[in-house]
Short mmCIF file of C-alpha atoms and ligand atoms in Angstrom, two decimals:
data_model
loop_
_atom_site.label_atom_id
_atom_site.label_comp_id
_atom_site.label_asym_id
_atom_site.label_seq_id
_atom_site.Cartn_x
_atom_site.Cartn_y
_atom_site.Cartn_z
CA MET A 91 99.55 89.55 133.52
CA ALA A 92 101.58 92.09 131.64
CA ASN A 93 101.24 92.34 127.89
CA ASN A 94 104.14 91.15 125.80
CA VAL A 95 104.45 92.14 122.02
CA LEU A 96 105.93 90.66 119.06
CA ILE A 97 106.87 92.42 116.04
CA THR A 98 107.93 90.11 112.73
CA GLY A 99 109.27 91.56 109.79
CA ALA A 100 111.54 93.89 111.89
CA SER A 101 114.33 94.22 109.21
CA GLY A 102 111.31 95.08 106.77
CA TYR A 103 109.95 98.33 105.28
CA LEU A 104 106.73 98.33 107.24
CA GLY A 105 107.87 96.40 110.20
CA GLY A 106 111.19 98.34 110.62
CA SER A 107 109.26 101.68 110.25
CA PHE A 108 106.63 100.26 112.77
CA LEU A 109 109.55 99.32 115.35
CA ALA A 110 111.27 102.56 114.77
CA ALA A 111 107.98 104.63 115.53
CA TRP A 112 107.26 102.34 118.65
CA ALA A 113 109.98 103.91 120.61
CA GLN A 114 108.64 107.66 119.87
CA SER A 115 105.03 106.90 120.36
CA ASN A 116 104.82 106.68 124.12
CA VAL A 117 102.98 103.12 123.80
CA GLN A 118 102.02 102.07 127.46
CA ASN A 119 100.83 98.86 129.13
CA TYR A 120 103.30 96.10 128.03
CA GLN A 121 106.50 94.47 129.53
CA THR A 122 108.49 93.58 126.49
CA LEU A 123 108.56 94.29 122.85
CA TYR A 124 110.06 91.40 121.09
CA ALA A 125 111.45 91.58 117.42
CA LEU A 126 111.66 88.53 115.37
CA VAL A 127 115.09 88.78 113.40
CA ARG A 128 117.29 86.26 111.24
CA SER A 129 120.75 87.48 111.83
CA ASP A 130 123.14 88.51 114.44
CA ASP A 131 123.33 92.13 112.74
CA GLN A 132 119.75 92.34 113.00
CA ALA A 133 119.40 91.57 116.63
CA ASP A 134 122.12 94.00 117.55
CA LYS A 135 120.29 96.68 115.69
CA VAL A 136 116.97 96.34 117.01
CA LYS A 137 118.28 96.18 120.45
CA THR A 138 120.65 99.07 120.19
CA LEU A 139 118.53 101.30 118.10
CA TYR A 140 115.12 100.84 119.49
CA GLY A 141 115.51 98.89 122.78
CA ALA A 142 113.55 95.92 121.52
CA GLU A 143 114.50 92.50 122.42
CA PRO A 144 115.56 90.34 119.48
CA VAL A 145 114.38 86.85 119.28
CA ARG A 146 115.83 84.40 116.78
CA SER A 147 113.51 81.68 116.02
CA GLU A 148 112.62 79.26 113.43
CA ILE A 149 109.26 79.91 112.43
CA THR A 150 107.86 76.25 112.26
CA GLU A 151 104.72 75.26 114.40
CA GLU A 152 106.79 73.81 117.17
CA SER A 153 109.19 76.74 117.63
CA ILE A 154 106.20 79.31 117.38
CA ARG A 155 104.51 77.59 120.23
CA LYS A 156 107.83 77.53 122.32
CA LEU A 157 108.46 81.28 121.40
CA VAL A 158 104.76 82.47 122.31
CA LEU A 159 104.50 80.27 125.73
CA GLU A 160 108.24 80.88 126.84
CA LYS A 161 108.06 84.76 126.65
CA GLN A 162 104.34 84.73 127.30
CA ILE A 163 103.91 86.79 124.25
CA ASN A 164 100.15 87.83 123.75
CA VAL A 165 100.15 90.32 120.88
CA VAL A 166 101.84 89.35 117.63
CA PHE A 167 101.79 91.88 114.82
CA TYR A 168 102.60 89.45 111.57
CA LEU A 169 104.44 91.32 108.68
CA ILE A 170 106.34 89.06 106.87
CA ASP A 171 104.06 87.40 104.34
CA ALA A 172 100.73 88.57 103.16
CA TYR A 173 100.05 85.92 100.49
CA PHE A 174 100.40 82.77 102.15
CA ALA A 175 98.85 81.13 105.28
CA LYS A 176 102.05 79.17 106.14
CA ARG A 177 102.72 80.08 109.97
CA GLN A 178 99.72 82.30 110.97
CA VAL A 179 97.51 79.47 112.21
CA ALA A 180 100.65 78.35 114.23
CA PHE A 181 100.56 81.77 115.94
CA ILE A 182 96.98 81.57 116.45
CA LYS A 183 96.88 78.17 118.09
CA ALA A 184 100.00 78.99 120.50
CA LEU A 185 98.01 82.29 121.39
CA GLU A 186 95.03 80.14 122.36
CA GLU A 187 97.39 77.99 124.45
CA LEU A 188 98.63 80.84 126.21
CA LYS A 189 95.19 82.37 126.96
CA LYS A 190 94.07 78.95 128.25
CA THR A 191 97.22 78.99 130.67
CA THR A 192 97.18 82.45 132.00
CA GLY A 193 93.59 83.70 131.22
CA GLN A 194 95.03 86.66 129.46
CA GLU A 195 93.45 87.92 126.15
CA VAL A 196 95.41 87.40 123.07
CA HIS A 197 95.56 89.21 119.60
CA PHE A 198 97.03 88.37 116.25
CA VAL A 199 97.37 91.41 113.66
CA HIS A 200 97.81 89.80 109.92
CA THR A 201 99.27 92.33 107.34
CA SER A 202 97.30 91.94 104.19
CA GLY A 203 97.42 94.21 101.10
CA ALA A 204 94.78 96.47 99.33
CA LYS A 205 95.46 94.05 96.20
CA MET A 206 93.14 91.54 97.98
CA VAL A 207 90.13 93.63 97.91
CA SER A 208 90.59 95.14 94.26
CA ASP A 209 88.83 94.30 90.87
CA MET A 210 91.64 91.59 90.03
CA ALA A 211 90.89 89.95 93.52
CA GLY A 212 86.99 89.70 92.27
CA VAL A 213 85.50 92.52 94.09
CA LYS A 214 82.58 94.36 92.41
CA MET A 215 83.31 97.97 91.70
CA ASP A 216 80.36 99.50 92.58
CA GLY A 217 81.27 102.27 94.48
CA PRO A 218 83.54 103.06 97.68
CA LEU A 219 84.11 99.68 99.82
CA TYR A 220 84.41 100.91 103.29
CA ASP A 221 86.75 98.95 105.75
CA ASN A 222 84.33 99.04 108.37
CA ARG A 223 81.31 97.62 106.80
CA ASP A 224 79.39 94.72 108.77
CA ASP A 225 79.63 92.43 105.69
CA ILE A 226 83.13 93.12 104.97
CA TYR A 227 84.42 89.40 105.88
CA GLU A 228 81.26 87.90 103.99
CA ILE A 229 82.41 89.99 100.88
CA HIS A 230 85.88 88.89 101.10
CA LYS A 231 84.92 85.37 101.73
CA SER A 232 82.71 85.29 98.52
CA GLN A 233 85.27 86.68 96.41
CA LYS A 234 86.63 84.68 93.09
CA PRO A 235 90.19 86.29 92.38
CA LYS A 236 91.28 85.97 88.90
CA HIS A 237 94.88 85.48 89.82
CA TRP A 238 96.37 82.62 91.46
CA GLU A 239 98.45 84.94 94.23
CA LEU A 240 95.21 86.95 94.97
CA GLU A 241 93.12 83.86 95.51
CA GLU A 242 95.71 82.41 98.03
CA ALA A 243 96.09 85.66 99.67
CA VAL A 244 92.23 85.99 100.13
CA ARG A 245 91.99 82.52 101.35
CA THR A 246 94.77 83.45 104.02
CA ASN A 247 92.92 86.24 105.14
CA CYS A 248 89.95 84.20 105.52
CA THR A 249 91.93 81.22 107.43
CA VAL A 250 93.22 83.87 109.88
CA VAL A 251 89.72 85.18 110.35
CA ASP A 252 88.28 81.53 110.75
CA ALA A 253 91.42 80.34 113.01
CA GLY A 254 90.87 83.09 115.17
CA GLU A 255 87.29 82.28 115.68
CA LYS A 256 87.78 78.59 115.97
CA HIS A 257 90.45 79.02 118.66
CA ASN A 258 88.88 81.95 120.44
CA ILE A 259 91.45 84.82 119.91
CA ARG A 260 90.97 88.46 118.56
CA THR A 261 92.36 88.53 115.13
CA TYR A 262 92.86 91.77 112.86
CA LEU A 263 93.41 92.24 109.13
CA PHE A 264 95.72 95.27 108.52
CA PHE A 265 95.55 96.37 104.69
CA PRO A 266 98.50 98.54 103.53
CA CYS A 267 98.10 100.06 100.01
CA ILE A 268 100.44 101.86 97.64
CA VAL A 269 102.81 102.91 100.76
CA TYR A 270 105.79 105.45 99.50
CA GLY A 271 108.15 107.38 101.40
CA LYS A 272 111.50 106.45 103.14
CA GLY A 273 111.20 103.68 105.47
CA ALA A 274 112.29 104.42 108.85
CA GLY A 275 113.66 101.05 109.85
CA PHE A 276 117.18 99.71 109.97
CA GLY A 277 116.62 97.20 107.05
CA ASN A 278 114.74 97.63 103.90
CA VAL A 279 113.65 101.20 103.25
CA ILE A 280 111.79 100.90 100.02
CA SER A 281 108.16 99.77 99.19
CA ILE A 282 106.55 97.53 96.94
CA GLN A 283 104.05 98.99 94.31
CA THR A 284 106.33 102.08 93.47
CA VAL A 285 109.54 99.84 93.37
CA ASP A 286 107.74 97.32 90.98
CA THR A 287 106.85 100.27 88.75
CA VAL A 288 110.65 101.28 88.46
CA ILE A 289 111.42 97.34 87.77
CA ALA A 290 109.02 97.22 85.06
CA ALA A 291 109.94 100.52 83.49
CA GLN A 292 113.68 99.36 83.67
CA GLY A 293 112.87 96.07 82.01
CA ALA A 294 110.76 97.36 79.45
CA GLY A 295 112.58 100.40 78.45
CA GLY A 296 109.77 102.92 79.32
CA VAL A 297 106.50 103.06 81.43
CA TYR A 298 103.67 100.94 80.14
CA ARG A 299 100.15 100.90 81.26
CA PRO A 300 98.89 97.29 81.90
CA GLY A 301 95.56 97.73 81.20
CA ARG A 302 92.73 100.46 80.38
CA PRO A 303 93.33 104.07 81.83
CA GLY A 304 91.48 105.65 84.48
CA LYS A 305 92.07 103.16 87.23
CA THR A 306 92.61 104.38 90.87
CA TRP A 307 94.11 102.94 93.80
CA PRO A 308 94.46 103.93 97.53
CA VAL A 309 97.66 105.36 98.69
CA CYS A 310 99.41 106.17 102.02
CA HIS A 311 102.55 107.92 103.32
CA ILE A 312 104.85 105.29 105.25
CA GLU A 313 104.57 107.60 108.32
CA ASP A 314 100.51 107.27 108.36
CA ASN A 315 100.88 103.71 107.32
CA THR A 316 102.91 103.57 110.61
CA SER A 317 100.70 105.57 112.87
CA LEU A 318 97.81 103.39 112.04
CA TYR A 319 99.67 100.32 113.26
CA ILE A 320 100.59 102.31 116.75
CA SER A 321 97.10 103.27 117.05
CA LEU A 322 95.88 99.73 116.81
CA ALA A 323 98.59 98.58 118.91
CA LYS A 324 97.54 101.23 121.69
CA ALA A 325 94.10 100.35 121.63
CA ILE A 326 94.85 96.57 122.10
CA LEU A 327 97.17 97.53 124.87
CA ASN A 328 94.84 99.75 126.76
CA GLY A 329 92.10 97.11 126.46
CA SER A 330 89.73 99.19 124.56
CA ASN A 331 88.70 96.13 122.60
CA PRO A 332 89.16 97.39 118.86
CA ASP A 333 86.82 95.62 116.58
CA CYS A 334 88.35 92.17 115.65
CA GLY A 335 87.66 89.03 113.80
CA LYS A 336 84.93 89.39 110.99
CA HIS A 337 84.74 93.11 111.84
CA GLY A 338 88.57 93.58 112.41
CA VAL A 339 89.42 95.03 109.26
CA TYR A 340 91.68 98.17 108.93
CA LEU A 341 92.93 100.00 105.78
CA ALA A 342 95.92 102.47 105.96
CA SER A 343 94.93 104.99 103.38
CA SER A 344 94.13 108.76 103.27
CA GLY A 345 92.49 108.31 99.97
CA SER A 346 93.07 107.19 96.22
CA VAL A 347 94.86 108.77 93.32
CA GLY A 348 94.91 107.67 89.67
CA TRP A 349 97.48 105.23 88.08
CA ASP A 350 97.73 107.25 85.23
CA ASP A 351 99.07 110.12 87.47
CA ILE A 352 101.37 107.91 89.16
CA TYR A 353 102.67 106.11 85.88
CA SER A 354 103.18 109.78 84.59
CA ALA A 355 104.99 111.16 87.44
CA MET A 356 107.32 108.11 87.64
CA ALA A 357 107.81 108.32 83.95
CA LYS A 358 109.04 111.69 84.38
CA ALA A 359 111.26 110.84 87.17
CA LEU A 360 112.90 108.30 85.40
CA ALA A 361 113.38 109.80 82.08
CA LYS A 362 115.01 112.69 84.23
CA ARG A 363 117.62 110.47 85.46
CA GLY A 364 118.36 108.68 82.12
CA VAL A 365 116.67 105.21 83.27
CA ILE A 366 114.34 105.37 80.35
CA LYS A 367 114.36 107.29 77.10
CA ASP A 368 111.34 109.41 77.18
CA ALA A 369 108.48 110.27 79.68
CA THR A 370 105.64 109.16 77.69
CA VAL A 371 103.45 106.32 79.38
CA LYS A 372 102.39 104.06 76.77
CA TYR A 373 99.68 101.15 76.44
CA ALA A 374 101.55 97.93 77.43
CA THR A 375 101.80 95.69 74.23
CA ASP A 376 102.40 92.06 74.55
CA ASP A 377 105.98 92.37 74.04
CA ALA A 378 106.19 95.09 76.73
CA LEU A 379 104.31 92.96 79.28
CA GLN A 380 106.64 90.36 78.74
CA ALA A 381 109.67 92.46 79.25
CA MET A 382 107.83 93.76 82.20
CA ALA A 383 106.97 90.03 83.52
CA ASN A 384 110.70 89.05 83.06
CA ALA A 385 112.12 92.13 84.81
CA LEU A 386 109.52 91.47 87.95
CA ASN A 387 110.14 87.69 88.02
CA VAL A 388 106.57 86.91 87.49
CA GLN A 389 104.31 85.70 84.87
CA LYS A 390 102.70 87.87 82.46
CA PRO A 391 99.13 88.15 83.86
CA SER A 392 100.98 88.99 87.44
CA VAL A 393 102.19 92.22 85.90
CA ALA A 394 98.81 93.93 86.32
CA VAL A 395 98.52 92.71 89.68
CA LYS A 396 101.74 94.21 90.77
CA ILE A 397 101.52 97.75 89.05
CA GLY A 398 97.60 98.25 88.26
CA GLY A 399 94.10 97.28 88.79
CA GLN A 400 91.22 99.02 90.30
CA CYS A 401 90.91 99.26 94.17
CA ASN A 402 87.97 100.86 95.78
CA PHE A 403 88.91 99.98 99.38
CA THR A 404 88.16 103.19 101.55
CA ALA A 405 89.48 103.75 105.13
CA VAL A 406 87.41 104.79 107.90
CA HIS A 407 87.77 102.20 110.41
CA GLY A 408 90.97 103.65 111.61
CA LYS A 409 89.24 106.96 112.78
CA ASP A 410 87.79 104.53 115.62
CA LEU A 411 91.21 104.07 117.05
CA GLY A 412 91.94 108.00 116.84
CA TRP A 413 94.00 107.61 113.86
CA GLN A 414 94.28 110.65 111.52
CA PRO A 415 96.72 110.43 108.26
CA LYS A 416 98.80 113.65 107.84
CA TYR A 417 99.25 113.25 104.08
CA ALA A 418 96.31 114.02 101.64
CA PRO A 419 96.63 111.59 98.93
CA ALA A 420 97.76 113.91 96.21
CA HIS A 421 101.05 114.14 98.14
CA ILE A 422 102.14 111.04 96.49
CA LEU A 423 102.30 112.71 93.28
CA GLU A 424 104.82 115.28 94.58
CA ALA A 425 106.77 112.97 96.32
CA LEU A 426 107.40 110.48 93.40
CA ASP A 427 110.48 112.19 92.18
CA ASP A 428 112.28 111.51 95.60
CA GLU A 429 110.72 108.16 95.62
CA VAL A 430 112.18 107.20 92.32
CA ALA A 431 115.60 108.49 93.43
CA LEU A 432 115.56 106.55 96.91
CA ILE A 433 114.26 103.20 94.74
CA LEU A 434 117.38 103.52 92.40
CA GLU A 435 119.63 103.99 95.50
CA ASN A 436 118.34 100.88 97.14
CA LEU A 437 117.05 98.55 94.56
CA SER A 438 118.34 94.91 94.68
CA LYS A 439 117.47 91.39 93.41
CA LYS A 440 115.45 90.90 96.75
CA HIS A 441 112.83 93.25 95.52
CA ARG A 442 111.89 90.98 92.57
CA GLY A 443 108.85 88.66 92.62
CA ILE A 444 105.54 88.22 94.48
CA ARG A 445 106.14 90.03 97.65
N1 LIG B 682 105.20 97.77 101.35
C1 LIG B 682 104.04 97.81 101.02
O1 LIG B 682 103.45 98.93 100.24
C2 LIG B 682 102.91 96.69 101.23
C3 LIG B 682 101.82 97.02 100.65
C4 LIG B 682 100.75 95.86 100.86
C5 LIG B 682 101.13 94.48 101.60
N2 LIG B 682 102.35 94.69 102.01
C6 LIG B 682 102.65 93.45 102.84
O2 LIG B 682 103.34 93.86 103.96
C7 LIG B 682 104.36 92.85 104.48
C8 LIG B 682 105.66 93.40 104.79
O3 LIG B 682 105.88 94.26 103.61
P1 LIG B 682 107.30 94.99 103.54
O4 LIG B 682 107.17 96.13 102.60
O5 LIG B 682 107.68 95.58 104.95
O6 LIG B 682 108.19 93.90 103.05
P2 LIG B 682 109.77 93.69 103.12
O7 LIG B 682 110.38 94.94 103.45
O8 LIG B 682 110.09 92.90 102.18
O9 LIG B 682 110.06 92.92 104.56
C9 LIG B 682 109.67 91.41 104.72
C10 LIG B 682 110.11 91.31 106.22
O10 LIG B 682 109.75 89.85 106.32
C11 LIG B 682 111.06 89.20 106.86
N3 LIG B 682 110.89 87.63 106.56
C12 LIG B 682 110.58 87.41 105.15
N4 LIG B 682 110.50 85.85 105.29
C13 LIG B 682 110.84 85.55 106.61
C14 LIG B 682 110.93 84.31 107.20
N5 LIG B 682 110.77 83.11 106.58
N6 LIG B 682 111.14 84.28 108.66
C15 LIG B 682 111.34 85.48 109.16
N7 LIG B 682 111.62 86.83 108.59
C16 LIG B 682 110.78 86.71 107.28
C17 LIG B 682 112.15 89.77 106.32
O11 LIG B 682 113.14 89.70 106.95
P3 LIG B 682 114.61 89.63 106.28
O12 LIG B 682 115.05 91.09 106.27
O13 LIG B 682 115.52 89.12 106.90
O14 LIG B 682 114.62 89.01 104.85
C18 LIG B 682 111.68 91.51 106.34
O15 LIG B 682 111.86 91.72 107.99
C19 LIG B 682 104.56 91.91 103.04
O16 LIG B 682 103.79 90.65 103.18
C20 LIG B 682 103.70 92.77 102.05
O17 LIG B 682 103.22 91.95 101.02
C21 LIG B 682 103.17 95.52 101.81
#
């Protein structure tokens, strides 16, 4: 049976970039690439720009089942919600049904995020945490996040893996980190944590560090993030059985940089454009935190989740798929001036809140 692939979040930053790269990446061994869209304009774009087949569908349990079975979709890339387990299990159940009918192997790739394996999510900070560790799922399952949204998101990751085992389908957890660079898709072209840093600075009138100095976080250029999705897709489609389930964890990152360096570069870029008065990075007082929270449309404790924290997650697993990032971690610091300009051009209300 031929493989049929569904990419969700096709109008998003990560999903749009993935879809745009697909056509140029010589992906083989599939019949149809479907893209989930929500409007006629999006449908038109995915078809004319990328040759993908648009699908409009509610994402209720019954319509997901219908979509997967009617189109015989056996590979799903889920890029629309890293936090909540609202629809992933419905996809997994539908994939199981397809597998029973056709005998074909089925795959579900859930997009999570590096925040879910940070200090704020209850991971012990005792050295690098490699994404190919044998006990990575057990570590994840035993985490006790300090923030409700991370508790929810860690539970979602475990739900995906557990449901994959229960329903006998291959699942993968894909972890983006601080992704930067202009998205290559037709929809949203800006990221999340860099965008949140700008929104917080606009709200507070300056760049404020939420917490102690010296914290670091993995980073990844959007092209490298996309090429890991492509490498995973190729490995799935050519039947090379990439690690999955409890061992199917893949971080897209070339390495880490200091938040303090990110804050400084962004403060400079924002001050240069007159968005804030001066480029000094200050410790966030309670008032500044409240102003940042208001601007970000979250509660005060969630500000640190959005633009701070320590994450020791380290990418090695992608190398098994032949993935090699092009951009060294320090590249982000050179790129942040352009990143700020891009964000200021494209920022809208939809970029605020838990995403
Ligand atoms: N960007 C990053 O740096 C980063 C880092 C870590 C994790 N992640 C996670 O990766 C996922 C994708 O991120 P992103 O930056 O690509 O986000 P994004 O640009 O906001 O894109 C979200 C996509 O999901 C679609 N979507 C949202 N709700 C939907 C629904 N109910 N039905 C159908 N489609 C829906 C949106 O469609 P519309 O355009 O129609 O709204 C859009 O295509 C998110 O869950 C995010 O938390 C991202």
